[in-house]
Short mmCIF file of C-alpha atoms in Angstrom, two decimals:
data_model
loop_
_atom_site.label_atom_id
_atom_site.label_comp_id
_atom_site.label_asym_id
_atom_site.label_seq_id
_atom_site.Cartn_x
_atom_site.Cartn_y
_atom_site.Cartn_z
CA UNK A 1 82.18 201.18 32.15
CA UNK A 2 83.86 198.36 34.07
CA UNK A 3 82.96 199.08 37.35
CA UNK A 4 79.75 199.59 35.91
CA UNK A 5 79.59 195.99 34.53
CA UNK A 6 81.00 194.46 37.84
CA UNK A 7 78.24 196.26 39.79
CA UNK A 8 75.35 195.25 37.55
CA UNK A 9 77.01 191.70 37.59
CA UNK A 10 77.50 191.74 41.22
CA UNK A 11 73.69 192.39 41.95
CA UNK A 12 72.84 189.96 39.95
CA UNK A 13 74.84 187.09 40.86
CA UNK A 14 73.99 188.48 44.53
CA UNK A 15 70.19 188.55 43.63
CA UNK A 16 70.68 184.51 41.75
CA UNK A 17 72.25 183.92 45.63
CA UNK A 18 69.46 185.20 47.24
CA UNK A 19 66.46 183.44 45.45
CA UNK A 20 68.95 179.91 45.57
CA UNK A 21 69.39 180.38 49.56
CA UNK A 22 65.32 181.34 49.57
CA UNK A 23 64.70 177.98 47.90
CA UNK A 24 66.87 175.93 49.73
CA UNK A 25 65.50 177.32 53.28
CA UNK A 26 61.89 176.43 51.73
CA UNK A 27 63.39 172.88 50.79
CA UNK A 28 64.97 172.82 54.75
CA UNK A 29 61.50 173.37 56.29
CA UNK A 30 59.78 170.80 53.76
CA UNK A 31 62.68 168.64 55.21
CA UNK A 32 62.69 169.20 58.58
CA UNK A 33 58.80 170.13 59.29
CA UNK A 34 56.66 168.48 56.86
CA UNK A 35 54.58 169.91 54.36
CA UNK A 36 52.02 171.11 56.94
CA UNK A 37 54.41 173.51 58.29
CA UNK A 38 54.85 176.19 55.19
CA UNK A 39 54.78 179.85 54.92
CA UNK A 40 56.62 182.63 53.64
CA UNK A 41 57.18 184.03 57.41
CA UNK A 42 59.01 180.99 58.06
CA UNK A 43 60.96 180.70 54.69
CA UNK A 44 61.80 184.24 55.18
CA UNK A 45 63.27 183.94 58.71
CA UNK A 46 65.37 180.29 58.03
CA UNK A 47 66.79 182.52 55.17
CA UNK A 48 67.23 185.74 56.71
CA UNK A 49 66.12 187.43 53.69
CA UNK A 50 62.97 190.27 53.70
CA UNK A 51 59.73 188.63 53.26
CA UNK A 52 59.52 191.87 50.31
CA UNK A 53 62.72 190.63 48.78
CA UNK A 54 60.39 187.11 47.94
CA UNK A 55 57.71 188.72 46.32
CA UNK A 56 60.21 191.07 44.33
CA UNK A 57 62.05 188.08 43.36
CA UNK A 58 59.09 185.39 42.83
CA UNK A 59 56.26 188.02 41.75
CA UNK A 60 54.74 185.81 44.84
CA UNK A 61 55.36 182.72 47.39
CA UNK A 62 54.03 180.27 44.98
CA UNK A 63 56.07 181.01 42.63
CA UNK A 64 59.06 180.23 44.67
CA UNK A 65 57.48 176.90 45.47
CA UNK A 66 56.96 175.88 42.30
CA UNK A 67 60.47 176.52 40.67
CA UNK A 68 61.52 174.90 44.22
CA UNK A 69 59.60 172.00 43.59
CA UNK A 70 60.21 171.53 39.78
CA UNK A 71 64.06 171.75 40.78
CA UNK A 72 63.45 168.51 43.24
CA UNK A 73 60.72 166.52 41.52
CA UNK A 74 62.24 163.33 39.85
CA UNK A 75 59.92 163.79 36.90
CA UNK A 76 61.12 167.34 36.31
CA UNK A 77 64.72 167.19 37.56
CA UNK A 78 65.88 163.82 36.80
CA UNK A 79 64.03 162.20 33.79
CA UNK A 80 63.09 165.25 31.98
CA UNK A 81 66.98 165.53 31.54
CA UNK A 82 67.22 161.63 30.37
CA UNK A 83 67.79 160.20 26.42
CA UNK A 84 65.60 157.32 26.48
CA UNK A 85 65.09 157.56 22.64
CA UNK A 86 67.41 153.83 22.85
CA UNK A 87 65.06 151.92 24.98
CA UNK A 88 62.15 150.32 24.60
CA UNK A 89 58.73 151.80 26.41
CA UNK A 90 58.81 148.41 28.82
CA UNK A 91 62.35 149.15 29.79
CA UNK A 92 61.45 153.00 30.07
CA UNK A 93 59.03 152.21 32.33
CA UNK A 94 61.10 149.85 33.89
CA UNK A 95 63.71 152.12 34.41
CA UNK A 96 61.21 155.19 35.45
CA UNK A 97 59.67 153.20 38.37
CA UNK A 98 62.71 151.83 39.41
CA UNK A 99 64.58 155.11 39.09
CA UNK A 100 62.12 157.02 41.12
CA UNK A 101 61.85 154.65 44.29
CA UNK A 102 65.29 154.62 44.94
CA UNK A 103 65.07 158.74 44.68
CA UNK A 104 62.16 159.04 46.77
CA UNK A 105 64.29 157.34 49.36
CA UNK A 106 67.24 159.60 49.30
CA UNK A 107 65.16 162.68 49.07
CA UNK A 108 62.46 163.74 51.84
CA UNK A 109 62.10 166.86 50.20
CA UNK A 110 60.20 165.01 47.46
CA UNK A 111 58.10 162.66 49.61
CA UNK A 112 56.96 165.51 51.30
CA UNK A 113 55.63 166.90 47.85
CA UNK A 114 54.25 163.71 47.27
CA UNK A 115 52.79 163.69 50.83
CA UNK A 116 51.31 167.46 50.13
CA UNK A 117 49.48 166.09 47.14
CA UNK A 118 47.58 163.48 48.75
CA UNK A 119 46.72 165.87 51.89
CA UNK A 120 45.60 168.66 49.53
CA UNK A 121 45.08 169.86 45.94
CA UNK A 122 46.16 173.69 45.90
CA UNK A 123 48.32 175.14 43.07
CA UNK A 124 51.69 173.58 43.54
CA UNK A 125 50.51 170.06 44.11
CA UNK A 126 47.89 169.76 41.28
CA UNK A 127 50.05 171.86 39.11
CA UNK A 128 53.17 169.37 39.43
CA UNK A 129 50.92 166.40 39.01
CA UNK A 130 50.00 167.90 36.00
CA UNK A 131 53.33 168.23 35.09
CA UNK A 132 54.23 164.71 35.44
CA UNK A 133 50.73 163.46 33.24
CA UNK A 134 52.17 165.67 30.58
CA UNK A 135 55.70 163.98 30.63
CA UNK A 136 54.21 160.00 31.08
CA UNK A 137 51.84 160.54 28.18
CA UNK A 138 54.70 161.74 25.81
CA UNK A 139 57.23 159.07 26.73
CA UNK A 140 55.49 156.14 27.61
CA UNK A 141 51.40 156.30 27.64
CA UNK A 142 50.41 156.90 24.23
CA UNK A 143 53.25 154.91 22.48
CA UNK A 144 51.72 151.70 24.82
CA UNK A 145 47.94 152.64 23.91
CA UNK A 146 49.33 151.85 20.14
CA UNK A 147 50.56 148.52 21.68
CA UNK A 148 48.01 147.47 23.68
CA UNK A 149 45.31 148.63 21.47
CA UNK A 150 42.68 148.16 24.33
CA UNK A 151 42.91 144.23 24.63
CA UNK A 152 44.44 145.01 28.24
CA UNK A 153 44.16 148.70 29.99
CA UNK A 154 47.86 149.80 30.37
CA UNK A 155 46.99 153.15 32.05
CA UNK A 156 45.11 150.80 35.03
CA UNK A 157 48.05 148.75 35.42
CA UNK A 158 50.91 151.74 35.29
CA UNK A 159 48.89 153.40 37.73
CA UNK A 160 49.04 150.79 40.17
CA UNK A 161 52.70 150.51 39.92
CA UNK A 162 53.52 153.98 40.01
CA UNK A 163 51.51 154.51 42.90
CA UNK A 164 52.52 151.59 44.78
CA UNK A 165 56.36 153.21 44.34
CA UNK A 166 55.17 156.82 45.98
CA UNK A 167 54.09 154.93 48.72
CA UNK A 168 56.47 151.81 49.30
CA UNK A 169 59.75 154.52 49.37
CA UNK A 170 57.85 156.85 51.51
CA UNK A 171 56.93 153.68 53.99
CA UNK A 172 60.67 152.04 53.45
CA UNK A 173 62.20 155.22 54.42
CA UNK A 174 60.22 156.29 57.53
CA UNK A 175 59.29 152.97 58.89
CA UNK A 176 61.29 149.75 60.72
CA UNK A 177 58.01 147.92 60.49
CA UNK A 178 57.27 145.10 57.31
CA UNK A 179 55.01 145.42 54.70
CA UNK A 180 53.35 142.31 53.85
CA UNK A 181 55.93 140.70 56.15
CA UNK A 182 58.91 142.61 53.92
CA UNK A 183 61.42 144.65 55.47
CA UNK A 184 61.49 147.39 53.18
CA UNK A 185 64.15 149.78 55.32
CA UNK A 186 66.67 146.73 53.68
CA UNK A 187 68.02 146.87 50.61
CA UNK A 188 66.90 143.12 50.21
CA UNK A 189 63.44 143.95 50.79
CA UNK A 190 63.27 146.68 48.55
CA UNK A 191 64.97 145.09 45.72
CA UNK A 192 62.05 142.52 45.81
CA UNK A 193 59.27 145.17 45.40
CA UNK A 194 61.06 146.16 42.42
CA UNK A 195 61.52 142.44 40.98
CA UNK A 196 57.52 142.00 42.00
CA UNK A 197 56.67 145.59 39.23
CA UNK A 198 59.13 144.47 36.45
CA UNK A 199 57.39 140.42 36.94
CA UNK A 200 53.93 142.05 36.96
CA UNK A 201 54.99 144.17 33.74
CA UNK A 202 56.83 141.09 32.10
CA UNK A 203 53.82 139.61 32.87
CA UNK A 204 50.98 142.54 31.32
CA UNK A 205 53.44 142.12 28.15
CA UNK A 206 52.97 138.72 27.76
CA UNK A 207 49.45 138.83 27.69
CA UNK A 208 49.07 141.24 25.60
CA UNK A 209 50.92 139.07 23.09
CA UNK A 210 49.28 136.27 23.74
CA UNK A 211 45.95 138.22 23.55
CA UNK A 212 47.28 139.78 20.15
CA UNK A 213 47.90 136.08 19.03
CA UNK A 214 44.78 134.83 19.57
CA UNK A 215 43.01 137.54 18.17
CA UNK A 216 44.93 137.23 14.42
CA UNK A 217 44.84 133.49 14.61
CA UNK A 218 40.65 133.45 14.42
CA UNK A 219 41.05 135.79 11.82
CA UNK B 1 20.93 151.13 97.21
CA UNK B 2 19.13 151.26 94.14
CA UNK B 3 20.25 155.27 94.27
CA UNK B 4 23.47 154.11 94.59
CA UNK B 5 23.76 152.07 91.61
CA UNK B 6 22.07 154.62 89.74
CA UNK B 7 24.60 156.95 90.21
CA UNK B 8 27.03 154.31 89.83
CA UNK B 9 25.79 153.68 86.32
CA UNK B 10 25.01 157.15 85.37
CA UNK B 11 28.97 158.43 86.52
CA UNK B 12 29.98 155.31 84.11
CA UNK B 13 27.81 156.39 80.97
CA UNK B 14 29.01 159.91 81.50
CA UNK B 15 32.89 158.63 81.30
CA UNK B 16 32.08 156.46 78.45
CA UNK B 17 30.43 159.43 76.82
CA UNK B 18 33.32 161.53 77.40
CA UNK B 19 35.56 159.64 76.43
CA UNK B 20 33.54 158.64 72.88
CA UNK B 21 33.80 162.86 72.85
CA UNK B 22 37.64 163.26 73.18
CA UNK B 23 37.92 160.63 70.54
CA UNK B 24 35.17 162.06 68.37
CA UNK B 25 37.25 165.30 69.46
CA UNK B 26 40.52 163.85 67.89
CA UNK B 27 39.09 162.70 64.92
CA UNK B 28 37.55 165.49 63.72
CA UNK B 29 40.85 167.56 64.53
CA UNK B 30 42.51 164.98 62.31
CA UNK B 31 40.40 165.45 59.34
CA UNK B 32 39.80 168.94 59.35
CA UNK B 33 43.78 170.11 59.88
CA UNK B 34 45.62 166.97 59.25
CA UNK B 35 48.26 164.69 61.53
CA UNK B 36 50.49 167.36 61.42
CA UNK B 37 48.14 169.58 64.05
CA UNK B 38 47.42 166.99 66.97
CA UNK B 39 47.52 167.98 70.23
CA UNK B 40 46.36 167.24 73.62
CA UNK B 41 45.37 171.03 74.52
CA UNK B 42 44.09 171.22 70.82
CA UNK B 43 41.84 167.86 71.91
CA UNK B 44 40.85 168.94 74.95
CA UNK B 45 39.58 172.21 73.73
CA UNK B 46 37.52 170.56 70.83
CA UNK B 47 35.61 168.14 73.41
CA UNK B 48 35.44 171.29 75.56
CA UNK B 49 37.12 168.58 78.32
CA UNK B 50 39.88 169.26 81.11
CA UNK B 51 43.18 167.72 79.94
CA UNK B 52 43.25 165.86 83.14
CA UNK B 53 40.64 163.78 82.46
CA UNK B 54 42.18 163.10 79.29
CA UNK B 55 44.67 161.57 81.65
CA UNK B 56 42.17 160.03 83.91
CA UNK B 57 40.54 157.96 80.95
CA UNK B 58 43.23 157.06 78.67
CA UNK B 59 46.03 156.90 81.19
CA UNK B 60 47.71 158.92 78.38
CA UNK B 61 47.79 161.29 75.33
CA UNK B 62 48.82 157.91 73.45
CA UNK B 63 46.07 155.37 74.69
CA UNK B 64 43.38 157.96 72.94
CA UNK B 65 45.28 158.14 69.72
CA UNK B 66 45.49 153.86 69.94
CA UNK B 67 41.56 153.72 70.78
CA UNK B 68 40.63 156.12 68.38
CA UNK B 69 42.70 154.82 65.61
CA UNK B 70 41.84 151.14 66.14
CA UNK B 71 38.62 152.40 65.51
CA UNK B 72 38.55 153.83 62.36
CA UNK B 73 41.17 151.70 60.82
CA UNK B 74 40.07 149.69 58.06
CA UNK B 75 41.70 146.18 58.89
CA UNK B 76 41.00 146.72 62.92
CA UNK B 77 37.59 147.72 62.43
CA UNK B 78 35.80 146.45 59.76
CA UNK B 79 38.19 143.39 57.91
CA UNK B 80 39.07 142.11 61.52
CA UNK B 81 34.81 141.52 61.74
CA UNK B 82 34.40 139.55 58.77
CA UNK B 83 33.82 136.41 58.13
CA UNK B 84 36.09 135.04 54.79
CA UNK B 85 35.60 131.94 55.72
CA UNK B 86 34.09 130.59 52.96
CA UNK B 87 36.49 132.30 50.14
CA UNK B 88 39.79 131.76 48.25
CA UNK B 89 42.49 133.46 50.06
CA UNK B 90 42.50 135.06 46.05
CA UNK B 91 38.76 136.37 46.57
CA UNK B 92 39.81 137.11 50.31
CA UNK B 93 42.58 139.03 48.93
CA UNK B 94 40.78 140.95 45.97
CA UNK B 95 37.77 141.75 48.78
CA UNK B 96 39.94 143.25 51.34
CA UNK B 97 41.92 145.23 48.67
CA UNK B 98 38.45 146.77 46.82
CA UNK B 99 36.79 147.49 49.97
CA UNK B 100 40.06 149.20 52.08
CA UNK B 101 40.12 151.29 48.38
CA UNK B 102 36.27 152.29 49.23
CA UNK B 103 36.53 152.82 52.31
CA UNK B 104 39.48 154.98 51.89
CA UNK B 105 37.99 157.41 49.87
CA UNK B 106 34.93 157.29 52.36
CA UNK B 107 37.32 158.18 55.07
CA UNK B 108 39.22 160.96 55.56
CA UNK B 109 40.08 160.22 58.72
CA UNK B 110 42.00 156.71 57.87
CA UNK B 111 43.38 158.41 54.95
CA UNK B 112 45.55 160.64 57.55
CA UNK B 113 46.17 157.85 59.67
CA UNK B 114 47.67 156.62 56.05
CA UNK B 115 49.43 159.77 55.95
CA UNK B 116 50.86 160.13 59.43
CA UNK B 117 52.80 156.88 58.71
CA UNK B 118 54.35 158.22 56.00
CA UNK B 119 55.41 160.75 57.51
CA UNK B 120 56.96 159.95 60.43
CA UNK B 121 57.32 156.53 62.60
CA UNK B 122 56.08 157.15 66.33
CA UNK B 123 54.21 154.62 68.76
CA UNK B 124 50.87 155.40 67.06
CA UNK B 125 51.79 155.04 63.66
CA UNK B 126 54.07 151.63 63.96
CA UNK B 127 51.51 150.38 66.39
CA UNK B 128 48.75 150.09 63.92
CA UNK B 129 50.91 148.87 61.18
CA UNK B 130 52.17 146.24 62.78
CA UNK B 131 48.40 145.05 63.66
CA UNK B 132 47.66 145.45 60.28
CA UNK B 133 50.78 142.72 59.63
CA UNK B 134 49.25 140.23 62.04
CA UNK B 135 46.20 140.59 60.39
CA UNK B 136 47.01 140.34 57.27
CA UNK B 137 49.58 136.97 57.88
CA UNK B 138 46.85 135.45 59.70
CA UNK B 139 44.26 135.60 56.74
CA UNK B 140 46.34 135.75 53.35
CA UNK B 141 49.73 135.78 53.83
CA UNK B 142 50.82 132.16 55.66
CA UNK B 143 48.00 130.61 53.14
CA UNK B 144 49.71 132.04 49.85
CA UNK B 145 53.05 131.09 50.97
CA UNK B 146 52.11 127.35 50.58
CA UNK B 147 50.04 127.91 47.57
CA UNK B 148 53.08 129.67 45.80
CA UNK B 149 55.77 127.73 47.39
CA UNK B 150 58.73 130.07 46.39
CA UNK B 151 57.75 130.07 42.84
CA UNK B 152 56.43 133.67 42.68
CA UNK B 153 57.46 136.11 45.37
CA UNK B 154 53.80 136.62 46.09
CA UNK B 155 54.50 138.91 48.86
CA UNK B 156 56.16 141.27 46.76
CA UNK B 157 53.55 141.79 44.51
CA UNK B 158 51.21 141.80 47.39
CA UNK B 159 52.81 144.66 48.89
CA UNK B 160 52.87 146.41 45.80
CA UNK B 161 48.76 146.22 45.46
CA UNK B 162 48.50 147.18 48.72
CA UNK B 163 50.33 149.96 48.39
CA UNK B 164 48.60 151.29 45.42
CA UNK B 165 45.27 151.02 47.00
CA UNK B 166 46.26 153.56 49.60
CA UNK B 167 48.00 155.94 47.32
CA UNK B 168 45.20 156.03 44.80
CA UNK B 169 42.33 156.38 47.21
CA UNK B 170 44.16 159.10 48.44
CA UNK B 171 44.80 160.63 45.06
CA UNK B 172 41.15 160.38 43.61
CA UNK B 173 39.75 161.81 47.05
CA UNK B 174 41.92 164.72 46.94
CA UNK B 175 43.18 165.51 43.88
CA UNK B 176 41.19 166.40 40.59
CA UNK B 177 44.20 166.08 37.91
CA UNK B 178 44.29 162.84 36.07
CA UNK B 179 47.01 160.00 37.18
CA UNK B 180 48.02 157.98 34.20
CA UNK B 181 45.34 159.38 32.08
CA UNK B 182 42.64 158.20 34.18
CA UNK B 183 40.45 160.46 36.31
CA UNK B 184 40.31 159.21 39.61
CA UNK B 185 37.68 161.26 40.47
CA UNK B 186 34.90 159.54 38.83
CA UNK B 187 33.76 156.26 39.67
CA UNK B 188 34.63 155.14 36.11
CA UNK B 189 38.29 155.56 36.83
CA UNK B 190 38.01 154.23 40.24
CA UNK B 191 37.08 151.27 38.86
CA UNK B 192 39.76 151.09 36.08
CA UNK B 193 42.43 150.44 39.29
CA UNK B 194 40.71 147.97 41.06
CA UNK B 195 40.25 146.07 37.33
CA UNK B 196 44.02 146.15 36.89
CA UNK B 197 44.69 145.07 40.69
CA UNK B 198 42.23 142.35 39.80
CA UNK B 199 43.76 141.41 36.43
CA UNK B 200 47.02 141.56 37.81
CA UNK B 201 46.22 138.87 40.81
CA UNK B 202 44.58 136.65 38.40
CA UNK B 203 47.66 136.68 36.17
CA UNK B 204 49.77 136.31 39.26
CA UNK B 205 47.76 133.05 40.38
CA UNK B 206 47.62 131.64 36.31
CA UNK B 207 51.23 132.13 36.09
CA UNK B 208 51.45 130.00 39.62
CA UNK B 209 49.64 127.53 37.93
CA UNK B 210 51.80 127.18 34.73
CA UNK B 211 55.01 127.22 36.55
CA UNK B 212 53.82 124.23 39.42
CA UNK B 213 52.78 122.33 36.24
CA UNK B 214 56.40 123.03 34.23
CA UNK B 215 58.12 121.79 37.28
CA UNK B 216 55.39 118.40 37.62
CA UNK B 217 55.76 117.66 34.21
CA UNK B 218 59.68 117.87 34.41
CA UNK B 219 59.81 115.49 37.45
#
């Protein structure tokens, strides 16, 4: 009954081993090659694990992507996990943006996902952007459409900052050259494109306030 | 002599057509399989010309990537013609960032150019970037640094605007799945961002204003 245990134990920790070292070889190649350089031959190989043993593991390859990429993702790794029931949605934001440059910078892996989604919509790019509109609507988007109650569009302005962060870590971390005359491979540099988001936000606040004011005062 | 010339001329339209093939060649390489799949046999197979005459024109692999991407690039080929002349470096500004948005999405081509230089620096890549810089200090830039005088970091939110433009046209021309809410597949949503890069400038250049007047009024 023991050994019996053991074994059953055994394969499964060995099986647990075999789908973790499958990921990480997919997360090497992302790493090393680019997104452009994919496919379950290659996983396979870097691994050393039977291209069958994926598809008895994963059901298929994009399976193993996607719990791959869900696993390295900032939205789904990092601020899924977070308690922000303390903070206000500005400082959430805040925090999200700010957050998420400085991991895009220590993690190629998840530029390269970002990078895959703006060469090509398939199922694992459209399906994690999908996952990351579910997750911004629930914490942040439609507690600030209560706030902003139309007088200024939120979504337009969140959008621009959380696209300008995908692409100002991806440019700080691969380029020497400035941005705009910023040297964004310096800390300094960097630290003023996240003073210029949480001005422009301090500044969308504001107006909405003063938009909010103006509105009850000619009523 | 006249047959001379002739042939003169007609061996010089012949190289110039060639060589507008190999970079035709390139380009449509580039937007069919992406930067990751360049190659100088993979060129010179497309045009259906010898490699060595790759050589022979260009000089090198390098010098057809430079022509060809000076070419397409928004700021070297289209901004670089204009005349702003008569605008605000604010209009200027505004302009440059709608249009590079439109043309973007126009352009697959320029959007991997975007791509490649996230994705790795090389001479290509840095080369055009830093022409962009020059570009851009020479018409904005050195002008907004007087305007603001210290009082806003102006290039920070600059860079952030930027920034967004090239992730978003990228987004909306690739992917279907909303980004903030909005769908950036539709026109409608399209012009949702360049409303909030707009509103965002405009409160940039108000709160300029208010802050140059605090400090008057305090001297």
């Amino acid at each position: 009954m023991t050994n019996k245990r053991n074994q059953i134990k055994g394969f499964c920790r060995n099986v647990d081993e075999k789908k973790e070292r499958l990921k990480k070889a997919f997360g090497y190649i992302l790493k090393d090659k680019g997104f452009g350089n994919l496919g379950v031959n290659k996983v396979s190989l870097e691994a050393g694990i039977s291209k069958n043993l994926i598809y008895r593991y994963f059901g298929d390859f994009k399976t193993l992507i996607e719990q791959y990429s869900e696993g390295i993702d900032y939205w789904t790794s990092q601020a899924e996990k977070r308690d922000y029931s303390e903070m206000t949605e500005k400082d959430v934001l805040k925090n999200l943006l700010g957050e998420q440059f400085n991991y895009l910078i220590l993690n190629p892996e998840m530029r390269q996902l970002v990078l895959w989604g703006l060469h090509e919509s398939n199922y694992n790019t459209t399906s994690l952007l999908k996952k990351r509109e579910l997750f911004a609507e629930r914490l942040i988007l439609q507690k600030a459409d209560k706030r902003f109650d139309g007088r200024i569009d939120y979504r337009g302005v969140v959008s621009v900052l959380m696209a300008a962060v995908y692409h100002l870590a991806a440019y700080s971390s691969v380029q020497k050259a400035n941005f705009c005359g910023i040297d964004l491979s310096q800390d300094k540099g960097r630290k003023r494109v996240l003073d210029a988001i949480n001005l422009i936000l301090d500044n969308i606040y504001d107006l909405n306030e003063d938009k909010k004011k103006a509105t009850n005062d000619n009523e």
